[in-house]
Amino acid sequence: MIAVLKQGTDEKRTEGLIAWFKGLGLDVHVSKGKYNTVLGLVGDTQKVDIELLEGLDIIESVKRISEPYKSANRKFHPMDSVIEITPDVKIGGGNFQIMAGPCSVESEAQIVDIAKRVKAAGATILRGGAFKPRTSPYAFQGLREEGVKLLETAKRETGLPIVTEIMSAGHLQYFENVDIIQVGARNMQNFDLLKELGKTDKPILLKRGLSATVKELLMSAEYIMAGGNNDVILCERGIRTYETVTRNTLDISAVPVLREQTHLPVIVDPSHAVGIARFVKPMALAAAAAGADGLMIEVHNDPPHALSDGAQSLTPEQFADTAAAVRRILSERDES
Ligand code: PEP
Ligand code: MN
């Protein structure tokens, strides 16, 4: 971290500030220029309250040189992380996976039928919401623990690993047979939940918050990793902007940016990003071309009658067409 002092700051106050930094266990490198004094702080600068420092009348500016996320940072872990979901299904480091399934698990017949059809079309992980975060308390809230049980049935029938969303750490007991625990956009900064998930040994799919920056997403991943769980998959799912023609705005640039800043796998959910089924395929292709490690796509066997997110759900046939087109992009990506 670098702190630039205001012109004319007297010696006594400069010494006082240096003593304060040293008291925090930091080494201070002082360089006196013609006009300004610059202090280079080395050590665990996490302890420095940057806002407090910026508020001091003798401070001109403060800049962090290294990012506050250490575990997720590619600088300290240059190789891509490869997360093993099952011995056959890995994600990251060149392993691309497609998660597909309905927004909500609605019945055994529905989830088993969709599971078989998405598997046949090339999906390698089955998604389905059981604990549903809905904007309205009057909307379908999901089948909750019963929904997780139905996902387990579909897993037994197809062999597909399953991913489903958790909304409260108090529900962890229901996730024992779940292969990937999803943290939804609305809970990206539910820090107590993230801390509890850091104590588990399950891969976590962390979705970007509706208005969260890339850095905030990485800091949330850091919460999980700081607890000892390094198996975090990041998911760009669209952010809220002034644009209303789509449900959200897919921040496709987040993919190469995240791939540069972190070693964690990065996937894209084009369904929640656009909210309109016919725009899902082009965004899925864009995500694959941009270097994503996987996709999450909502698929329903009867979209007009889906209990949630029917408008953005692909039919199994549309999904098969999308998955085939994604594979074509991936084979070109492998060649280049
Ligand atoms: C979901 O994947 O079912 C979901 C609710 O997504 P998000 O948290 O991205 O809105
Ligand atoms: Mn949904």
Tab-separated table of C-alpha atoms and ligand atoms in Angstrom:
chain	number	residue	atom	x	y	z
A	1	MET	CA	0.000	0.000	0.000
A	2	ILE	CA	1.211	3.483	-0.781
A	3	ALA	CA	0.248	6.622	1.143
A	4	VAL	CA	1.117	10.022	-0.295
A	5	LEU	CA	1.308	12.838	2.265
A	6	LYS	CA	0.087	16.342	1.506
A	7	GLN	CA	2.659	18.950	0.564
A	8	GLY	CA	4.069	20.716	3.588
A	9	THR	CA	3.156	18.048	6.165
A	10	ASP	CA	5.468	18.693	9.091
A	11	GLU	CA	8.029	16.251	10.340
A	12	LYS	CA	6.320	15.626	13.666
A	13	ARG	CA	3.044	14.521	12.126
A	14	THR	CA	4.846	12.402	9.535
A	15	GLU	CA	6.743	10.636	12.319
A	16	GLY	CA	3.485	10.136	14.246
A	17	LEU	CA	1.878	8.479	11.224
A	18	ILE	CA	4.917	6.253	10.628
A	19	ALA	CA	4.847	5.173	14.286
A	20	TRP	CA	1.155	4.292	13.899
A	21	PHE	CA	1.872	2.088	10.860
A	22	LYS	CA	4.758	0.416	12.669
A	23	GLY	CA	2.441	-0.210	15.607
A	24	LEU	CA	0.242	-2.190	13.173
A	25	GLY	CA	3.254	-4.406	12.423
A	26	LEU	CA	4.037	-2.861	9.027
A	27	ASP	CA	7.411	-1.933	7.564
A	28	VAL	CA	7.428	1.646	6.304
A	29	HIS	CA	9.617	2.792	3.433
A	30	VAL	CA	9.838	6.562	3.359
A	31	SER	CA	10.694	8.407	0.184
A	32	LYS	CA	10.916	12.158	0.332
A	33	GLY	CA	10.337	13.910	-2.976
A	34	LYS	CA	10.653	17.555	-3.858
A	35	TYR	CA	7.007	18.216	-3.016
A	36	ASN	CA	5.511	15.137	-1.390
A	37	THR	CA	6.547	12.403	0.993
A	38	VAL	CA	5.471	8.924	-0.041
A	39	LEU	CA	5.156	6.095	2.471
A	40	GLY	CA	5.371	2.525	1.140
A	41	LEU	CA	3.712	0.114	3.542
A	42	VAL	CA	4.799	-3.500	3.469
A	43	GLY	CA	3.198	-6.351	5.410
A	44	ASP	CA	-0.376	-7.271	6.223
A	45	THR	CA	-2.044	-4.049	5.108
A	46	GLN	CA	-5.469	-5.617	5.673
A	47	LYS	CA	-5.231	-4.092	9.141
A	48	VAL	CA	-5.160	-0.591	7.713
A	49	ASP	CA	-8.568	1.085	7.548
A	50	ILE	CA	-8.202	2.747	4.155
A	51	GLU	CA	-11.185	5.091	4.626
A	52	LEU	CA	-9.850	6.247	7.984
A	53	LEU	CA	-6.465	6.906	6.417
A	54	GLU	CA	-7.963	8.805	3.484
A	55	GLY	CA	-9.898	10.941	5.952
A	56	LEU	CA	-6.738	12.264	7.654
A	57	ASP	CA	-5.963	15.894	6.792
A	58	ILE	CA	-2.307	15.111	6.053
A	59	ILE	CA	-3.097	12.413	3.458
A	60	GLU	CA	-3.172	13.285	-0.242
A	61	SER	CA	-4.017	9.778	-1.525
A	62	VAL	CA	-3.834	6.095	-0.638
A	63	LYS	CA	-3.499	3.206	-3.051
A	64	ARG	CA	-3.575	-0.521	-2.452
A	65	ILE	CA	-0.955	-2.242	-4.584
A	66	SER	CA	-2.050	-5.813	-3.957
A	67	GLU	CA	-5.648	-7.020	-4.000
A	68	PRO	CA	-7.280	-7.790	-0.650
A	69	TYR	CA	-8.153	-11.312	-1.813
A	70	LYS	CA	-5.264	-13.687	-1.310
A	71	SER	CA	-6.672	-17.210	-1.619
A	72	ALA	CA	-8.643	-16.483	-4.796
A	73	ASN	CA	-5.837	-14.434	-6.361
A	74	ARG	CA	-4.090	-15.835	-9.407
A	75	LYS	CA	-0.895	-14.053	-8.368
A	76	PHE	CA	-0.417	-16.534	-5.561
A	77	HIS	CA	-1.808	-19.538	-7.460
A	78	PRO	CA	-0.958	-19.100	-11.154
A	79	MET	CA	-2.401	-22.429	-12.328
A	80	ASP	CA	-6.136	-22.813	-12.974
A	81	SER	CA	-7.914	-24.621	-10.160
A	82	VAL	CA	-9.553	-27.836	-11.255
A	83	ILE	CA	-12.520	-28.710	-9.080
A	84	GLU	CA	-13.572	-32.322	-8.905
A	85	ILE	CA	-17.345	-32.643	-8.697
A	86	THR	CA	-17.181	-36.419	-9.149
A	87	PRO	CA	-14.231	-38.502	-10.401
A	88	ASP	CA	-15.661	-38.123	-13.936
A	89	VAL	CA	-16.811	-34.511	-13.784
A	90	LYS	CA	-14.188	-31.836	-13.220
A	91	ILE	CA	-14.461	-28.124	-13.885
A	92	GLY	CA	-11.713	-25.603	-14.624
A	93	GLY	CA	-8.285	-25.921	-16.216
A	94	GLY	CA	-9.738	-26.806	-19.608
A	95	ASN	CA	-12.627	-28.919	-18.258
A	96	PHE	CA	-15.895	-27.373	-19.481
A	97	GLN	CA	-19.207	-28.460	-17.938
A	98	ILE	CA	-22.810	-27.624	-18.745
A	99	MET	CA	-25.254	-27.512	-15.852
A	100	ALA	CA	-28.859	-27.644	-17.013
A	101	GLY	CA	-32.304	-28.218	-15.579
A	102	PRO	CA	-35.403	-26.403	-14.445
A	103	CYS	CA	-35.509	-23.219	-12.435
A	104	SER	CA	-37.580	-25.100	-9.822
A	105	VAL	CA	-38.000	-28.771	-9.105
A	106	GLU	CA	-41.766	-29.276	-9.433
A	107	SER	CA	-42.417	-33.031	-9.300
A	108	GLU	CA	-40.595	-36.333	-9.653
A	109	ALA	CA	-41.899	-36.854	-13.195
A	110	GLN	CA	-40.799	-33.342	-14.210
A	111	ILE	CA	-37.253	-33.476	-12.815
A	112	VAL	CA	-36.535	-37.040	-13.942
A	113	ASP	CA	-37.818	-36.340	-17.458
A	114	ILE	CA	-35.778	-33.133	-17.773
A	115	ALA	CA	-32.696	-34.816	-16.276
A	116	LYS	CA	-32.798	-37.586	-18.878
A	117	ARG	CA	-33.303	-35.164	-21.731
A	118	VAL	CA	-30.575	-32.685	-20.747
A	119	LYS	CA	-28.187	-35.573	-20.185
A	120	ALA	CA	-28.934	-36.909	-23.663
A	121	ALA	CA	-28.186	-33.430	-25.050
A	122	GLY	CA	-24.799	-33.220	-23.321
A	123	ALA	CA	-25.393	-31.674	-19.910
A	124	THR	CA	-23.061	-33.108	-17.302
A	125	ILE	CA	-24.615	-31.622	-14.156
A	126	LEU	CA	-28.322	-31.332	-13.274
A	127	ARG	CA	-29.587	-28.083	-11.787
A	128	GLY	CA	-32.909	-27.523	-10.032
A	129	GLY	CA	-34.090	-25.083	-7.404
A	130	ALA	CA	-35.605	-26.528	-4.238
A	131	PHE	CA	-35.193	-23.621	-1.810
A	132	LYS	CA	-36.219	-20.742	-4.058
A	133	PRO	CA	-35.381	-17.074	-3.427
A	134	ARG	CA	-38.443	-15.344	-4.903
A	135	THR	CA	-39.004	-11.606	-5.076
A	136	SER	CA	-42.623	-12.064	-3.957
A	137	PRO	CA	-43.570	-14.018	-0.833
A	138	TYR	CA	-46.735	-15.098	-2.709
A	139	ALA	CA	-44.782	-16.737	-5.558
A	140	PHE	CA	-43.940	-20.463	-5.547
A	141	GLN	CA	-41.258	-20.904	-2.890
A	142	GLY	CA	-39.951	-24.280	-4.062
A	143	LEU	CA	-40.505	-27.796	-2.728
A	144	ARG	CA	-37.678	-27.221	-0.231
A	145	GLU	CA	-36.275	-30.451	1.319
A	146	GLU	CA	-38.748	-32.526	-0.725
A	147	GLY	CA	-37.300	-30.878	-3.853
A	148	VAL	CA	-33.768	-31.905	-2.854
A	149	LYS	CA	-35.009	-35.494	-2.405
A	150	LEU	CA	-36.477	-35.409	-5.937
A	151	LEU	CA	-33.153	-34.159	-7.303
A	152	GLU	CA	-31.509	-37.120	-5.580
A	153	THR	CA	-33.984	-39.410	-7.341
A	154	ALA	CA	-33.072	-37.846	-10.709
A	155	LYS	CA	-29.387	-38.258	-9.827
A	156	ARG	CA	-29.924	-41.966	-9.144
A	157	GLU	CA	-31.857	-42.391	-12.392
A	158	THR	CA	-29.344	-40.582	-14.619
A	159	GLY	CA	-26.019	-40.592	-12.780
A	160	LEU	CA	-25.838	-36.789	-13.159
A	161	PRO	CA	-24.359	-34.898	-10.199
A	162	ILE	CA	-26.719	-32.230	-8.839
A	163	VAL	CA	-26.461	-28.542	-7.999
A	164	THR	CA	-29.075	-26.699	-5.961
A	165	GLU	CA	-29.314	-23.455	-4.041
A	166	ILE	CA	-28.993	-23.040	-0.281
A	167	MET	CA	-30.640	-20.052	1.392
A	168	SER	CA	-29.818	-20.708	5.029
A	169	ALA	CA	-26.966	-22.468	6.817
A	170	GLY	CA	-29.674	-24.078	8.958
A	171	HIS	CA	-30.620	-26.196	5.910
A	172	LEU	CA	-27.161	-27.749	5.387
A	173	GLN	CA	-28.441	-31.086	6.717
A	174	TYR	CA	-30.551	-31.439	3.541
A	175	PHE	CA	-27.512	-30.973	1.261
A	176	GLU	CA	-25.586	-34.086	2.234
A	177	ASN	CA	-26.129	-35.789	-1.145
A	178	VAL	CA	-25.912	-32.593	-3.176
A	179	ASP	CA	-22.734	-32.397	-5.295
A	180	ILE	CA	-22.484	-28.606	-5.649
A	181	ILE	CA	-24.091	-26.128	-3.269
A	182	GLN	CA	-25.254	-22.973	-5.039
A	183	VAL	CA	-25.206	-19.562	-3.387
A	184	GLY	CA	-27.658	-17.399	-5.291
A	185	ALA	CA	-27.132	-13.826	-6.390
A	186	ARG	CA	-29.244	-12.540	-3.515
A	187	ASN	CA	-27.046	-14.257	-0.942
A	188	MET	CA	-23.640	-13.436	-2.419
A	189	GLN	CA	-22.913	-11.199	0.528
A	190	ASN	CA	-24.640	-13.259	3.214
A	191	PHE	CA	-21.355	-13.495	5.047
A	192	ASP	CA	-22.540	-15.817	7.817
A	193	LEU	CA	-23.759	-18.271	5.168
A	194	LEU	CA	-20.447	-17.992	3.281
A	195	LYS	CA	-18.503	-18.652	6.492
A	196	GLU	CA	-20.546	-21.799	7.189
A	197	LEU	CA	-19.988	-23.023	3.623
A	198	GLY	CA	-16.279	-22.438	4.140
A	199	LYS	CA	-16.393	-25.193	6.748
A	200	THR	CA	-17.939	-27.736	4.371
A	201	ASP	CA	-16.066	-29.939	1.921
A	202	LYS	CA	-18.519	-29.476	-0.954
A	203	PRO	CA	-17.878	-27.428	-4.102
A	204	ILE	CA	-19.689	-24.094	-3.915
A	205	LEU	CA	-21.193	-22.338	-6.932
A	206	LEU	CA	-21.108	-18.654	-6.044
A	207	LYS	CA	-23.293	-16.420	-8.205
A	208	ARG	CA	-22.519	-12.763	-8.685
A	209	GLY	CA	-24.870	-10.422	-6.822
A	210	LEU	CA	-27.332	-8.304	-8.772
A	211	SER	CA	-25.299	-5.155	-8.176
A	212	ALA	CA	-21.985	-6.628	-7.121
A	213	THR	CA	-18.644	-5.674	-8.605
A	214	VAL	CA	-16.142	-8.288	-9.763
A	215	LYS	CA	-14.034	-7.423	-6.723
A	216	GLU	CA	-16.958	-7.958	-4.360
A	217	LEU	CA	-17.597	-11.348	-5.976
A	218	LEU	CA	-13.962	-12.271	-5.387
A	219	MET	CA	-14.143	-11.076	-1.780
A	220	SER	CA	-17.178	-13.320	-1.227
A	221	ALA	CA	-15.227	-16.259	-2.681
A	222	GLU	CA	-12.472	-15.296	-0.274
A	223	TYR	CA	-14.889	-15.694	2.666
A	224	ILE	CA	-15.534	-19.312	1.675
A	225	MET	CA	-11.849	-20.007	1.047
A	226	ALA	CA	-10.744	-18.366	4.286
A	227	GLY	CA	-12.805	-21.007	6.080
A	228	GLY	CA	-10.790	-23.777	4.420
A	229	ASN	CA	-12.964	-24.642	1.409
A	230	ASN	CA	-11.067	-23.845	-1.790
A	231	ASP	CA	-13.599	-25.429	-4.146
A	232	VAL	CA	-15.403	-22.321	-5.326
A	233	ILE	CA	-16.867	-21.904	-8.814
A	234	LEU	CA	-17.780	-18.340	-9.791
A	235	CYS	CA	-20.849	-17.565	-11.864
A	236	GLU	CA	-21.588	-14.440	-13.900
A	237	ARG	CA	-25.395	-14.258	-14.198
A	238	GLY	CA	-26.008	-10.722	-15.357
A	239	ILE	CA	-26.009	-7.524	-13.390
A	240	ARG	CA	-28.596	-4.803	-12.940
A	241	THR	CA	-28.094	-1.827	-15.239
A	242	TYR	CA	-30.314	0.925	-16.628
A	243	GLU	CA	-31.180	-1.365	-19.553
A	244	THR	CA	-34.578	-3.033	-19.308
A	245	VAL	CA	-34.907	-4.910	-22.613
A	246	THR	CA	-33.367	-7.933	-20.932
A	247	ARG	CA	-33.892	-9.109	-17.338
A	248	ASN	CA	-30.286	-8.185	-16.486
A	249	THR	CA	-27.224	-7.244	-18.524
A	250	LEU	CA	-24.755	-10.067	-19.105
A	251	ASP	CA	-21.337	-8.735	-18.172
A	252	ILE	CA	-19.427	-10.908	-20.597
A	253	SER	CA	-16.232	-8.984	-19.908
A	254	ALA	CA	-16.340	-10.352	-16.361
A	255	VAL	CA	-15.265	-13.710	-17.817
A	256	PRO	CA	-11.808	-12.750	-19.142
A	257	VAL	CA	-11.347	-10.314	-16.253
A	258	LEU	CA	-12.075	-13.004	-13.659
A	259	ARG	CA	-9.980	-15.570	-15.534
A	260	GLU	CA	-7.066	-13.133	-15.269
A	261	GLN	CA	-7.590	-12.212	-11.625
A	262	THR	CA	-8.417	-15.602	-10.174
A	263	HIS	CA	-7.526	-19.258	-10.645
A	264	LEU	CA	-11.088	-20.321	-9.754
A	265	PRO	CA	-13.350	-21.687	-12.524
A	266	VAL	CA	-15.759	-19.150	-14.011
A	267	ILE	CA	-19.107	-20.141	-15.490
A	268	VAL	CA	-21.898	-18.115	-17.077
A	269	ASP	CA	-25.660	-18.357	-16.537
A	270	PRO	CA	-27.157	-16.770	-19.672
A	271	SER	CA	-30.725	-17.669	-18.590
A	272	HIS	CA	-30.965	-15.342	-15.598
A	273	ALA	CA	-28.848	-12.787	-17.453
A	274	VAL	CA	-31.275	-12.248	-20.336
A	275	GLY	CA	-34.547	-13.662	-18.977
A	276	ILE	CA	-35.813	-14.418	-22.506
A	277	ALA	CA	-35.381	-17.922	-23.957
A	278	ARG	CA	-34.479	-16.884	-27.518
A	279	PHE	CA	-31.493	-14.838	-26.322
A	280	VAL	CA	-30.016	-17.646	-24.234
A	281	LYS	CA	-28.228	-19.416	-27.105
A	282	PRO	CA	-26.287	-16.383	-28.428
A	283	MET	CA	-25.199	-15.505	-24.898
A	284	ALA	CA	-24.162	-19.100	-24.191
A	285	LEU	CA	-22.022	-19.008	-27.329
A	286	ALA	CA	-20.533	-15.659	-26.304
A	287	ALA	CA	-19.667	-17.097	-22.890
A	288	ALA	CA	-17.936	-20.110	-24.420
A	289	ALA	CA	-16.041	-17.871	-26.853
A	290	ALA	CA	-15.020	-15.551	-24.006
A	291	GLY	CA	-13.283	-18.393	-22.188
A	292	ALA	CA	-15.843	-19.546	-19.609
A	293	ASP	CA	-15.302	-22.892	-17.868
A	294	GLY	CA	-18.931	-23.837	-18.069
A	295	LEU	CA	-22.553	-22.798	-18.365
A	296	MET	CA	-25.707	-23.006	-16.300
A	297	ILE	CA	-28.857	-23.072	-18.429
A	298	GLU	CA	-32.495	-23.339	-17.403
A	299	VAL	CA	-34.411	-26.050	-19.257
A	300	HIS	CA	-38.071	-27.038	-18.793
A	301	ASN	CA	-40.130	-29.745	-20.479
A	302	ASP	CA	-43.145	-27.399	-20.606
A	303	PRO	CA	-41.901	-23.796	-20.299
A	304	PRO	CA	-45.327	-22.076	-20.558
A	305	HIS	CA	-46.459	-23.999	-17.455
A	306	ALA	CA	-43.224	-23.727	-15.448
A	307	LEU	CA	-43.784	-22.652	-11.842
A	308	SER	CA	-40.893	-20.183	-12.137
A	309	ASP	CA	-38.847	-18.575	-14.917
A	310	GLY	CA	-40.743	-20.170	-17.812
A	311	ALA	CA	-39.977	-17.215	-20.104
A	312	GLN	CA	-36.247	-17.858	-19.993
A	313	SER	CA	-36.407	-21.667	-19.981
A	314	LEU	CA	-35.324	-23.575	-23.071
A	315	THR	CA	-37.185	-26.671	-24.196
A	316	PRO	CA	-35.011	-29.810	-24.204
A	317	GLU	CA	-34.823	-29.507	-28.007
A	318	GLN	CA	-33.659	-25.892	-27.847
A	319	PHE	CA	-31.148	-26.907	-25.208
A	320	ALA	CA	-29.799	-29.704	-27.409
A	321	ASP	CA	-29.329	-27.228	-30.267
A	322	THR	CA	-27.584	-24.736	-27.930
A	323	ALA	CA	-25.305	-27.380	-26.386
A	324	ALA	CA	-24.255	-28.616	-29.839
A	325	ALA	CA	-23.441	-25.062	-30.949
A	326	VAL	CA	-21.452	-24.508	-27.724
A	327	ARG	CA	-19.440	-27.643	-28.440
A	328	ARG	CA	-18.552	-26.261	-31.864
A	329	ILE	CA	-17.220	-23.082	-30.240
A	330	LEU	CA	-15.273	-25.154	-27.735
A	331	SER	CA	-13.578	-27.214	-30.400
A	332	GLU	CA	-12.479	-24.023	-32.155
A	333	ARG	CA	-11.350	-22.602	-28.824
A	334	ASP	CA	-9.207	-25.682	-28.188
A	335	GLU	CA	-7.542	-25.248	-31.570
A	336	SER	CA	-6.700	-21.558	-31.174
B	1	PEP	C1	-31.226	-19.720	-9.806
B	1	PEP	O1	-30.189	-20.104	-10.358
B	1	PEP	O2	-32.212	-20.444	-9.651
B	1	PEP	C2	-31.324	-18.328	-9.334
B	1	PEP	C3	-32.278	-17.943	-8.498
B	1	PEP	O3	-30.392	-17.534	-9.864
B	1	PEP	P1	-29.821	-16.125	-9.338
B	1	PEP	O4	-29.431	-16.334	-7.900
B	1	PEP	O5	-28.673	-15.888	-10.257
B	1	PEP	O6	-30.919	-15.123	-9.501
B	2	MN	MN	-34.564	-19.301	-12.273
